[in-house]
PDB file of C-alpha atoms in Angstrom:
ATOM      1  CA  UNK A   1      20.411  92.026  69.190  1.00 83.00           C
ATOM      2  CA  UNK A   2      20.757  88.453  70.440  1.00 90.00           C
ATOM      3  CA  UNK A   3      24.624  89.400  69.261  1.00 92.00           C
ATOM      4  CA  UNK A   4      25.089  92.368  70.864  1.00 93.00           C
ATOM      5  CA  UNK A   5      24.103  90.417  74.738  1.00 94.00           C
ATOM      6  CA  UNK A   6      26.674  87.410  73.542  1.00 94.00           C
ATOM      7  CA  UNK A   7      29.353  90.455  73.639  1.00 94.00           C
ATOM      8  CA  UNK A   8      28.208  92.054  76.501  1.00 95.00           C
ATOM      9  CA  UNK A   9      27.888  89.031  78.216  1.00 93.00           C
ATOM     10  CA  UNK A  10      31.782  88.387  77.869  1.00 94.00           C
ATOM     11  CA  UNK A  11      33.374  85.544  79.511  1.00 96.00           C
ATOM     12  CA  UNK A  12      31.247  83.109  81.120  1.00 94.00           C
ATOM     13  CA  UNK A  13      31.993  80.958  83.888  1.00 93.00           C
ATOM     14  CA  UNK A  14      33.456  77.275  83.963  1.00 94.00           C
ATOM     15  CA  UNK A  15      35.215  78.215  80.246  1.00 96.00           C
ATOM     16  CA  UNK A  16      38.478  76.151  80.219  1.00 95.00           C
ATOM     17  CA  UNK A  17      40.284  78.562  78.370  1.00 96.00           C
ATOM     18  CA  UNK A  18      39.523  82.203  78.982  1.00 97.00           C
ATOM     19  CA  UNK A  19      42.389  83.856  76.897  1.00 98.00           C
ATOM     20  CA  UNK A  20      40.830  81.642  73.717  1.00 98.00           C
ATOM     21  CA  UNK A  21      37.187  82.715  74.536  1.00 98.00           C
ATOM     22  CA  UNK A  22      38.356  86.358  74.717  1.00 98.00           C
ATOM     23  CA  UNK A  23      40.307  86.192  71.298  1.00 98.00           C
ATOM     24  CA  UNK A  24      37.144  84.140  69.346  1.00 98.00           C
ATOM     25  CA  UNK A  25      34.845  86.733  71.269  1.00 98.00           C
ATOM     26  CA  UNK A  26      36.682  89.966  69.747  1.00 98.00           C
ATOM     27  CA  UNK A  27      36.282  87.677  65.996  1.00 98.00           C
ATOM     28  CA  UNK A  28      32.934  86.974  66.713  1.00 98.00           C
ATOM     29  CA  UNK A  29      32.289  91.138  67.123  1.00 97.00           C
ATOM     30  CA  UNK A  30      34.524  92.156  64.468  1.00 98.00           C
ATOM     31  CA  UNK A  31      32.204  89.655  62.206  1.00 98.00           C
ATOM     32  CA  UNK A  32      29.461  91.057  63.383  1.00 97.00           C
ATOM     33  CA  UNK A  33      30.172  94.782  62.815  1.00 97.00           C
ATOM     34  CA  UNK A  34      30.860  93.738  59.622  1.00 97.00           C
ATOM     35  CA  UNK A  35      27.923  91.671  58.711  1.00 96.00           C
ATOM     36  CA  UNK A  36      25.402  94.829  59.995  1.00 96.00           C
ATOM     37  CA  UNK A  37      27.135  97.318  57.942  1.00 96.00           C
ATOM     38  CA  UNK A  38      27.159  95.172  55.196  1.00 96.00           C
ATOM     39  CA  UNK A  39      23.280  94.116  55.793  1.00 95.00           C
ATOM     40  CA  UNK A  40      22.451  98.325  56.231  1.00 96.00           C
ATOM     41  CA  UNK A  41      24.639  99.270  52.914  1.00 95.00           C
ATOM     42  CA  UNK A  42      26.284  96.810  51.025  1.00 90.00           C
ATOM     43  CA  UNK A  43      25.009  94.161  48.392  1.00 94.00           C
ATOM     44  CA  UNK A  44      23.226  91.216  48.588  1.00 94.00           C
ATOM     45  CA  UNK A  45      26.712  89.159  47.594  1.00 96.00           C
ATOM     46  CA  UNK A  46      29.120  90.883  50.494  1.00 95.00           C
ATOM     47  CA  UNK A  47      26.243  90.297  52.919  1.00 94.00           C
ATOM     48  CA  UNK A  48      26.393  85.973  52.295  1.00 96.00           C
ATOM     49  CA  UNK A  49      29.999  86.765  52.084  1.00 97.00           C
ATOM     50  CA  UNK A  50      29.812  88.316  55.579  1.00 97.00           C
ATOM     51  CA  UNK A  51      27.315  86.180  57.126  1.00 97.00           C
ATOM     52  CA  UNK A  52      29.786  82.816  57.300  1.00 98.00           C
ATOM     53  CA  UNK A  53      32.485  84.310  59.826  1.00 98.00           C
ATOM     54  CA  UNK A  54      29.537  85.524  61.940  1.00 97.00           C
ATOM     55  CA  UNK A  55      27.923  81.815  61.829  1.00 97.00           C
ATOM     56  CA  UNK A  56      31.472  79.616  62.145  1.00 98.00           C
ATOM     57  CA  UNK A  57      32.635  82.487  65.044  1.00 98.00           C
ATOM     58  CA  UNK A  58      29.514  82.017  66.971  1.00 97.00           C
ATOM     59  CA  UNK A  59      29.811  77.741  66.885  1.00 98.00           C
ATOM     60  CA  UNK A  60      33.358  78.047  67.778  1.00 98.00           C
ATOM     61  CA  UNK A  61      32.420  79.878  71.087  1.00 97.00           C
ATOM     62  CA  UNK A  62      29.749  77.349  71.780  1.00 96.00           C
ATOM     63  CA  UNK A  63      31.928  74.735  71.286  1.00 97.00           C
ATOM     64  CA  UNK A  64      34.236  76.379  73.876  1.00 96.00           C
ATOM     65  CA  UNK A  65      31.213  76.768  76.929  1.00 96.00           C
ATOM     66  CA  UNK A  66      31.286  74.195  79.664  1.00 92.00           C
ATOM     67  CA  UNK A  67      29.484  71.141  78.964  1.00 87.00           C
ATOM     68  CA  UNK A  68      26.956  70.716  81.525  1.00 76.00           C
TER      69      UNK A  68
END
């Protein structure tokens, strides 16, 4: 998933503050564990309960990528 390659990826280049990136990185996957398992097994309300972090997690890192 597009999710998955945004971990794998890690810690671009030109980020200010690597230590931050790393920390919102390891949030963005621990959302994202938990918003699968919750899309495979769990209801329809923990699943827009889990989407959010997944969503604010993932702007926060963009907001931390060098502005070209």
């Amino acid at each position: 998933s597009r999710g998955e390659a945004i971990l794998k990826l890690g810690v671009p280049a030109g980020v200010k503050d690597t230590a931050a990136f790393e920390k919102e990185l390891k949030l963005f996957g621990d959302a994202l564990a938990k918003f699968r398992q919750d899309a495979a097994n769990g209801s329809d309300a923990a699943l827009a309960e889990s989407y959010p972090p997944v969503h604010d997690s993932f702007e926060t890192l963009a907001e931390m990528l060098p502005q070209k």
